[in-house]
């Protein structure tokens, strides 16, 4: 375990009715930009609760943020925020709304070409509007981290960025807001949180006992609660555990002092940008391929995962085989297909993914940069 510094500045309000806490977190005199997506918050009652909590504050609305938020869309929001001179952003929705709003919160003050924010992974961001979030989809962890991912539709560039200034000031996590999620989004969320945990855990033994046990706890919770939330959409306890698991998976606590992989995400973002697959779908396809192709390098951790998470008791090699197979079967059991063919893609889809990574200067991926672009091709050939 390497030296580390850990600070998470996001204040979380978790549980039923917590939207009311917004009133204590946003100054009364603030002019609020309320951002949201395609309308789910209006259909499930979240919007009405948020408006009630905002009370007499001046509110300007910016809706229509799409899944995998478009840079082009968010620039319209930046124009609105500037014209209206808002001084607080309240993002209400899933990861796309929160991520797009984080970008907006920095772009408002940036005087250069806003694409530079993305290209520099937000290192040019020196000031942001304060941002709060009301999360309606447990998956990304954006509610308690400083990351944002936006896509420039015109050029098919889906790129992540991170800044300490992007942490929400506060986030409301009310599991009841997730009851209305369609099964596809619930399943995508379970897969996303699972793969976030794996990206920080499935590398090599690094003597971080707490981090390992914590990661295994998150994985086991997702395995237990994910299927329950699908089968019983209004089971509060399952929803609550699912939501907290997803937040813990990417709030930075699993990562401290530990190596990371992130190859499944690197490859997955290109699959979304090129072929429009959902983020969770890309991860369900790529992760089993990474595990199989880099089985030797990840062997010791795969074995630990097999024994502790899946309870595999056979010989070492049989246990590793079992763990990889059961990971794939778990995603499939949620209704998320784990092959490219499941999304209508074949071997001819692979070269463009590699080319995109080259264009984005992502020539090596994985822990220790062990995966080169030939490795990416081999991984994707395992995903057909
Ligand atoms: O747009 P609306 O109408 O709100 O509908 C959304 C959208 O169609 C719907 N939805 C959300 N909450 C709902 C609901 N429908 C019914 N009831 C509810 N309670 O779900 C659909 C998908 O929403 P989206 O926000 O796109 O999903 P998600 O939360 O999975 O976010 C995905 C985005 O986050 C990025 C992904 O790349 C992708 O762009 N990620 C962000 C990360 C981060 N900031 O740390 C890390 C992740 O690895 C990921 O890359
Ligand atoms: Zn993810």
Coordinates of C-alpha atoms and ligand atoms in Angstrom, one line a residue:
X1 CA 0.0 0.0 0.0
X2 CA 1.5 3.3 -1.1
X3 CA 1.3 6.6 0.8
X4 CA -2.0 8.4 0.3
X5 CA -4.0 11.4 1.1
X6 CA -7.8 11.1 1.3
X7 CA -10.3 13.8 1.5
X8 CA -14.0 13.7 0.4
X9 CA -15.6 17.1 0.7
X10 CA -19.2 15.9 -0.3
X11 CA -21.8 16.0 2.4
X12 CA -24.3 13.2 1.9
X13 CA -27.9 13.3 3.0
X14 CA -29.1 9.7 2.8
X15 CA -32.6 8.3 3.2
X16 CA -36.3 8.9 2.7
X17 CA -37.4 12.5 2.5
X18 CA -33.9 13.9 2.5
X19 CA -34.6 16.2 -0.5
X20 CA -35.9 18.6 2.2
X21 CA -32.3 19.1 3.3
X22 CA -31.6 21.1 0.2
X23 CA -33.1 24.0 2.0
X24 CA -30.3 23.9 4.5
X25 CA -27.6 23.7 1.9
X26 CA -28.3 26.3 -0.7
X27 CA -28.3 30.0 0.5
X28 CA -31.7 31.5 0.5
X29 CA -30.7 34.4 -1.8
X30 CA -29.0 32.1 -4.3
X31 CA -30.2 32.0 -7.9
X32 CA -30.3 28.3 -8.7
X33 CA -29.8 26.6 -12.1
X34 CA -31.8 23.4 -11.8
X35 CA -30.4 20.9 -14.3
X36 CA -32.1 17.6 -15.4
X37 CA -32.4 15.0 -18.1
X38 CA -35.2 13.8 -20.4
X39 CA -38.0 14.2 -17.9
X40 CA -38.0 11.1 -15.6
X41 CA -37.8 13.5 -12.6
X42 CA -41.1 15.1 -13.6
X43 CA -42.8 11.7 -14.0
X44 CA -41.6 10.2 -10.7
X45 CA -42.3 13.1 -8.4
X46 CA -38.7 14.1 -7.8
X47 CA -39.0 17.5 -9.5
X48 CA -42.0 18.4 -7.3
X49 CA -40.1 17.6 -4.2
X50 CA -37.1 19.5 -5.3
X51 CA -39.2 22.6 -6.2
X52 CA -40.9 22.4 -2.8
X53 CA -37.5 22.2 -1.0
X54 CA -36.2 25.2 -3.0
X55 CA -39.1 27.3 -1.7
X56 CA -39.0 30.9 -2.7
X57 CA -35.5 30.8 -4.3
X58 CA -35.1 32.1 -7.8
X59 CA -34.8 29.1 -10.1
X60 CA -33.8 28.8 -13.7
X61 CA -34.2 25.4 -15.4
X62 CA -32.0 23.6 -17.9
X63 CA -33.5 20.2 -19.0
X64 CA -32.8 17.8 -21.8
X65 CA -29.4 16.6 -20.7
X66 CA -29.1 13.3 -22.5
X67 CA -27.5 10.0 -21.4
X68 CA -23.7 10.3 -22.0
X69 CA -24.1 14.1 -21.8
X70 CA -23.2 16.0 -25.0
X71 CA -20.6 18.7 -24.8
X72 CA -22.7 20.6 -27.4
X73 CA -25.8 20.4 -25.1
X74 CA -23.9 21.5 -22.0
X75 CA -22.6 24.6 -23.8
X76 CA -26.2 25.8 -24.2
X77 CA -26.5 25.4 -20.4
X78 CA -23.3 27.4 -20.0
X79 CA -24.8 30.2 -22.0
X80 CA -28.0 30.1 -19.9
X81 CA -26.0 30.1 -16.6
X82 CA -24.0 33.1 -17.8
X83 CA -27.0 35.0 -19.1
X84 CA -29.0 34.4 -15.9
X85 CA -26.0 35.0 -13.6
X86 CA -26.9 32.0 -11.5
X87 CA -24.8 31.3 -8.5
X88 CA -25.6 27.6 -7.6
X89 CA -26.1 24.5 -9.7
X90 CA -28.5 21.8 -8.6
X91 CA -28.2 18.7 -10.7
X92 CA -31.2 16.3 -10.4
X93 CA -31.0 13.0 -12.2
X94 CA -28.5 10.2 -13.1
X95 CA -24.8 10.3 -13.6
X96 CA -25.2 12.0 -17.0
X97 CA -27.0 15.0 -15.5
X98 CA -24.6 15.3 -12.6
X99 CA -21.5 14.9 -14.9
X100 CA -22.7 17.4 -17.5
X101 CA -23.5 19.9 -14.7
X102 CA -20.0 19.5 -13.2
X103 CA -18.5 20.4 -16.5
X104 CA -20.9 23.3 -16.8
X105 CA -20.0 24.6 -13.4
X106 CA -16.4 25.0 -14.5
X107 CA -17.1 26.1 -18.1
X108 CA -19.1 29.1 -16.9
X109 CA -15.9 30.7 -15.7
X110 CA -13.5 29.5 -18.3
X111 CA -12.6 32.1 -20.9
X112 CA -10.8 29.9 -23.4
X113 CA -12.2 27.3 -25.8
X114 CA -14.3 25.1 -23.4
X115 CA -13.1 21.9 -25.2
X116 CA -9.7 22.7 -23.5
X117 CA -11.4 21.8 -20.2
X118 CA -12.0 18.3 -21.5
X119 CA -8.7 17.9 -23.3
X120 CA -6.7 18.9 -20.2
X121 CA -8.9 16.6 -18.0
X122 CA -10.1 19.7 -16.2
X123 CA -6.7 20.8 -15.0
X124 CA -7.4 24.3 -16.4
X125 CA -10.5 24.6 -14.2
X126 CA -9.6 27.1 -11.5
X127 CA -13.1 28.1 -10.3
X128 CA -16.6 26.5 -10.4
X129 CA -20.1 27.3 -9.4
X130 CA -21.0 25.4 -6.2
X131 CA -23.0 22.3 -7.2
X132 CA -25.4 20.1 -5.3
X133 CA -26.9 16.8 -6.6
X134 CA -30.1 14.8 -6.1
X135 CA -29.2 11.4 -7.5
X136 CA -31.9 9.2 -9.1
X137 CA -29.8 6.4 -10.5
X138 CA -27.2 4.5 -8.4
X139 CA -24.3 3.6 -10.7
X140 CA -21.6 6.1 -11.4
X141 CA -20.5 7.3 -8.0
X142 CA -20.5 10.9 -9.4
X143 CA -22.5 12.0 -6.4
X144 CA -19.5 11.8 -4.2
X145 CA -16.5 12.2 -6.5
X146 CA -14.7 14.8 -8.6
X147 CA -15.1 13.0 -12.0
X148 CA -17.1 14.0 -15.0
X149 CA -17.4 12.4 -18.5
X150 CA -18.8 14.2 -21.5
X151 CA -19.0 13.4 -25.2
X152 CA -18.5 15.6 -28.1
X153 CA -21.0 14.2 -30.5
X154 CA -19.6 15.8 -33.6
X155 CA -16.3 14.0 -33.2
X156 CA -17.3 10.9 -31.2
X157 CA -14.9 11.9 -28.3
X158 CA -16.1 10.5 -25.0
X159 CA -13.6 11.7 -22.4
X160 CA -13.3 11.8 -18.7
X161 CA -11.9 14.5 -16.5
X162 CA -11.5 15.1 -12.8
X163 CA -11.0 18.1 -10.5
X164 CA -11.2 18.6 -6.8
X165 CA -13.5 21.5 -7.7
X166 CA -16.0 19.0 -9.2
X167 CA -17.0 17.4 -5.9
X168 CA -20.6 18.2 -5.2
X169 CA -21.0 20.4 -2.1
X170 CA -23.8 18.0 -1.1
X171 CA -25.7 15.1 -2.5
X172 CA -29.1 13.8 -1.6
X173 CA -29.4 10.0 -1.9
X174 CA -33.1 9.0 -1.4
X175 CA -33.5 5.3 -2.4
X176 CA -37.2 5.9 -3.0
X177 CA -36.3 8.1 -6.0
X178 CA -34.9 5.0 -7.7
X179 CA -38.1 3.0 -7.6
X180 CA -39.1 4.2 -11.0
X181 CA -36.0 3.1 -12.8
X182 CA -36.5 0.8 -15.8
X183 CA -34.9 -2.7 -15.4
X184 CA -32.2 -1.8 -18.0
X185 CA -31.0 1.1 -16.0
X186 CA -31.0 -0.8 -12.7
X187 CA -29.0 -3.5 -14.2
X188 CA -26.6 -1.1 -15.9
X189 CA -26.1 0.5 -12.5
X190 CA -25.3 -2.8 -10.7
X191 CA -22.7 -3.6 -13.5
X192 CA -21.2 -0.1 -13.4
X193 CA -20.7 -0.2 -9.6
X194 CA -19.4 -3.8 -9.8
X195 CA -16.8 -2.9 -12.4
X196 CA -15.8 0.3 -10.6
X197 CA -14.9 -1.9 -7.6
X198 CA -13.1 -4.4 -9.8
X199 CA -11.0 -1.7 -11.5
X200 CA -9.6 -0.8 -8.1
X201 CA -9.3 -4.3 -6.7
X202 CA -8.5 -6.8 -9.5
X203 CA -4.9 -6.0 -10.1
X204 CA -2.2 -7.6 -7.9
X205 CA -1.8 -8.1 -4.1
X206 CA -0.8 -4.7 -2.7
X207 CA -1.1 -5.3 1.1
X208 CA -4.1 -3.1 1.5
X209 CA -6.2 -5.4 3.7
X210 CA -8.9 -2.9 4.5
X211 CA -9.3 -1.8 0.9
X212 CA -9.5 -5.5 -0.2
X213 CA -12.1 -6.4 2.4
X214 CA -14.0 -3.3 1.7
X215 CA -14.0 -4.0 -2.0
X216 CA -15.1 -7.5 -1.4
X217 CA -17.9 -6.2 0.8
X218 CA -19.1 -3.9 -2.0
X219 CA -19.0 -6.8 -4.5
X220 CA -20.9 -9.2 -2.3
X221 CA -23.5 -6.5 -1.5
X222 CA -24.1 -5.9 -5.3
X223 CA -24.3 -9.7 -5.9
X224 CA -26.9 -10.0 -3.1
X225 CA -28.9 -6.8 -3.6
X226 CA -28.7 -6.2 -7.3
X227 CA -31.0 -9.1 -8.2
X228 CA -33.4 -8.2 -5.4
X229 CA -33.8 -4.6 -6.6
X230 CA -34.7 -5.9 -10.0
X231 CA -37.2 -8.5 -8.6
X232 CA -38.7 -6.2 -6.0
X233 CA -38.5 -2.6 -7.2
X234 CA -40.0 -1.1 -4.1
X235 CA -37.9 -3.0 -1.5
X236 CA -36.5 0.0 0.3
X237 CA -33.7 -1.9 2.1
X238 CA -32.4 -3.4 -1.1
X239 CA -32.6 -0.1 -2.9
X240 CA -30.8 1.6 0.0
X241 CA -28.0 -0.9 0.1
X242 CA -27.7 -0.8 -3.7
X243 CA -27.4 3.0 -3.6
X244 CA -24.8 3.1 -0.9
X245 CA -22.8 0.3 -2.5
X246 CA -22.6 2.3 -5.8
X247 CA -21.6 5.4 -3.9
X248 CA -18.9 3.6 -2.0
X249 CA -17.6 1.9 -5.1
X250 CA -16.3 5.2 -6.6
X251 CA -16.0 7.8 -3.8
X252 CA -12.2 7.1 -3.7
X253 CA -12.1 5.1 -0.5
X254 CA -11.4 1.8 -2.3
X255 CA -8.5 3.3 -4.3
X256 CA -6.4 4.8 -1.6
X257 CA -2.8 3.5 -1.8
X258 CA -3.8 0.8 -4.3
X259 CA -3.0 0.2 -7.9
X260 CA -5.8 0.6 -10.4
X261 CA -6.7 -1.0 -13.8
X262 CA -9.4 1.0 -15.6
X263 CA -8.9 -0.8 -18.9
X264 CA -12.5 -1.9 -19.1
X265 CA -13.6 1.8 -18.7
X266 CA -11.0 3.0 -21.2
X267 CA -12.2 0.5 -23.9
X268 CA -15.8 0.9 -22.9
X269 CA -15.9 4.6 -23.4
X270 CA -14.8 4.1 -27.0
X271 CA -17.5 1.5 -27.5
X272 CA -20.1 4.0 -26.3
X273 CA -18.8 6.8 -28.4
X274 CA -18.6 4.7 -31.6
X275 CA -21.6 2.4 -31.3
X276 CA -23.9 4.0 -28.8
X277 CA -23.8 1.1 -26.2
X278 CA -24.9 2.0 -22.7
X279 CA -21.9 2.5 -20.3
X280 CA -22.9 -0.5 -18.2
X281 CA -23.3 -2.7 -21.3
X282 CA -19.8 -1.9 -22.5
X283 CA -18.4 -2.9 -19.1
X284 CA -20.3 -6.2 -19.0
X285 CA -18.7 -7.1 -22.3
X286 CA -15.2 -5.9 -21.7
X287 CA -14.4 -6.9 -18.1
X288 CA -14.7 -10.7 -18.6
X289 CA -12.4 -10.3 -21.7
X290 CA -9.8 -8.4 -19.6
X291 CA -9.9 -11.0 -16.9
X292 CA -9.5 -13.9 -19.3
X293 CA -6.8 -12.2 -21.4
X294 CA -4.7 -11.0 -18.4
X295 CA -5.4 -13.9 -16.2
X296 CA -1.7 -14.6 -15.6
X297 CA -0.9 -11.1 -14.5
X298 CA -4.0 -10.9 -12.3
X299 CA -3.7 -14.5 -11.1
X300 CA -3.2 -13.9 -7.3
X301 CA -6.0 -11.4 -7.1
X302 CA -8.3 -13.5 -9.2
X303 CA -7.7 -16.4 -6.9
X304 CA -8.5 -14.2 -3.8
X305 CA -11.7 -13.0 -5.6
X306 CA -12.7 -16.5 -6.5
X307 CA -12.3 -17.7 -2.9
X308 CA -13.6 -14.7 -1.0
X309 CA -16.3 -13.4 -3.3
X310 CA -17.6 -16.4 -5.1
X311 CA -16.7 -19.1 -2.5
X312 CA -14.9 -21.2 -5.1
X313 CA -13.3 -24.1 -3.3
X314 CA -11.7 -26.3 -6.0
X315 CA -8.1 -26.2 -7.3
X316 CA -6.6 -22.8 -7.9
X317 CA -7.1 -22.9 -11.7
X318 CA -10.6 -24.3 -11.4
X319 CA -11.4 -21.5 -8.9
X320 CA -10.2 -18.8 -11.3
X321 CA -12.1 -20.4 -14.2
X322 CA -15.2 -20.4 -12.0
X323 CA -14.8 -16.8 -10.8
X324 CA -14.5 -15.5 -14.4
X325 CA -17.5 -17.6 -15.5
X326 CA -19.6 -16.5 -12.6
X327 CA -18.8 -12.8 -13.1
X328 CA -20.1 -13.1 -16.7
X329 CA -23.1 -15.2 -15.6
X330 CA -23.9 -12.6 -12.9
X331 CA -24.1 -9.8 -15.5
X332 CA -26.2 -12.0 -17.8
X333 CA -28.5 -12.9 -14.9
X334 CA -29.3 -9.1 -14.6
X335 CA -30.2 -9.0 -18.3
X336 CA -27.0 -7.4 -19.5
X337 CA -25.5 -9.1 -22.5
X338 CA -21.8 -9.9 -22.2
X339 CA -20.8 -10.3 -25.9
X340 CA -20.4 -7.7 -28.7
X341 CA -22.7 -10.0 -30.7
X342 CA -25.4 -9.3 -28.2
X343 CA -25.3 -5.7 -29.4
X344 CA -25.1 -6.5 -33.1
X345 CA -21.3 -6.0 -33.3
X346 CA -18.7 -8.3 -34.8
X347 CA -15.0 -8.5 -35.3
X348 CA -15.1 -5.7 -37.9
X349 CA -16.1 -3.3 -35.0
X350 CA -12.7 -3.8 -33.2
X351 CA -10.2 -1.8 -35.3
X352 CA -12.1 1.4 -34.9
X353 CA -12.0 1.0 -31.1
X354 CA -8.2 0.6 -31.2
X355 CA -8.0 3.6 -33.6
X356 CA -10.0 5.8 -31.2
X357 CA -7.7 4.8 -28.3
X358 CA -4.7 5.7 -30.5
X359 CA -6.3 9.0 -31.4
X360 CA -6.9 9.7 -27.7
X361 CA -3.3 8.9 -27.0
X362 CA -4.3 6.0 -24.7
X363 CA -1.6 3.7 -26.0
X364 CA -1.3 1.7 -22.8
X365 CA -4.0 0.7 -20.2
X366 CA -4.2 -1.4 -17.1
X367 CA -2.1 -1.6 -14.0
X368 CA 1.5 -0.9 -14.8
X369 CA 0.5 0.1 -18.3
X370 CA 0.6 -3.6 -19.2
X371 CA -2.1 -3.5 -21.9
X372 CA -0.9 -2.1 -25.2
X373 CA -3.2 -1.7 -28.2
X374 CA -2.5 -5.2 -29.5
X375 CA -3.7 -6.3 -26.0
X376 CA -6.9 -4.3 -26.5
X377 CA -7.5 -6.2 -29.8
X378 CA -6.9 -9.5 -28.1
X379 CA -9.3 -8.6 -25.3
X380 CA -12.0 -7.5 -27.7
X381 CA -11.6 -10.8 -29.8
X382 CA -12.5 -12.6 -26.6
X383 CA -15.6 -10.5 -26.3
X384 CA -17.2 -11.5 -29.7
Ligands
LIG1 O1 -32.9 11.6 -18.7 P1 -34.0 11.1 -17.8 O2 -35.3 11.3 -18.3 O3 -33.8 11.5 -16.4 O4 -33.8 9.4 -17.8 C1 -32.6 8.8 -17.4 C2 -31.8 8.2 -18.6 O5 -32.7 8.0 -19.7 C3 -33.0 7.5 -16.7 N1 -33.3 7.7 -15.3 C4 -32.4 8.2 -14.3 N2 -33.0 8.1 -13.1 C5 -34.3 7.6 -13.3 C6 -34.4 7.3 -14.7 N3 -35.6 6.8 -15.1 C7 -36.5 6.5 -14.3 N4 -36.4 6.7 -12.9 C8 -35.3 7.3 -12.4 N5 -35.2 7.4 -11.1 O6 -31.9 6.6 -16.9 C9 -31.3 6.9 -18.1 C10 -29.8 6.9 -18.0 O7 -29.4 7.9 -17.2 P2 -27.8 8.3 -17.1 O8 -27.7 9.4 -16.2 O9 -27.2 8.4 -18.4 O10 -27.2 6.9 -16.4 P3 -26.0 6.8 -15.5 O11 -26.3 7.3 -14.1 O12 -25.6 5.3 -15.6 O13 -24.8 7.7 -16.0 C11 -24.0 7.3 -17.1 C12 -23.0 8.4 -17.4 O14 -22.1 8.5 -16.4 C13 -20.7 8.3 -16.8 C14 -20.9 7.4 -18.0 O15 -19.8 7.3 -18.8 C15 -22.1 8.0 -18.6 O16 -21.8 9.1 -19.4 N6 -19.8 7.9 -15.7 C16 -19.5 8.8 -14.8 C17 -18.6 8.5 -13.8 C18 -18.2 9.5 -12.8 N7 -18.7 10.7 -12.9 O17 -17.5 9.2 -11.8 C19 -18.0 7.2 -13.7 C20 -18.6 6.1 -14.6 O18 -17.6 5.2 -14.9 C21 -19.1 6.6 -15.8 O19 -18.1 6.7 -16.8
LIG2 ZN1 -18.3 3.3 -14.9

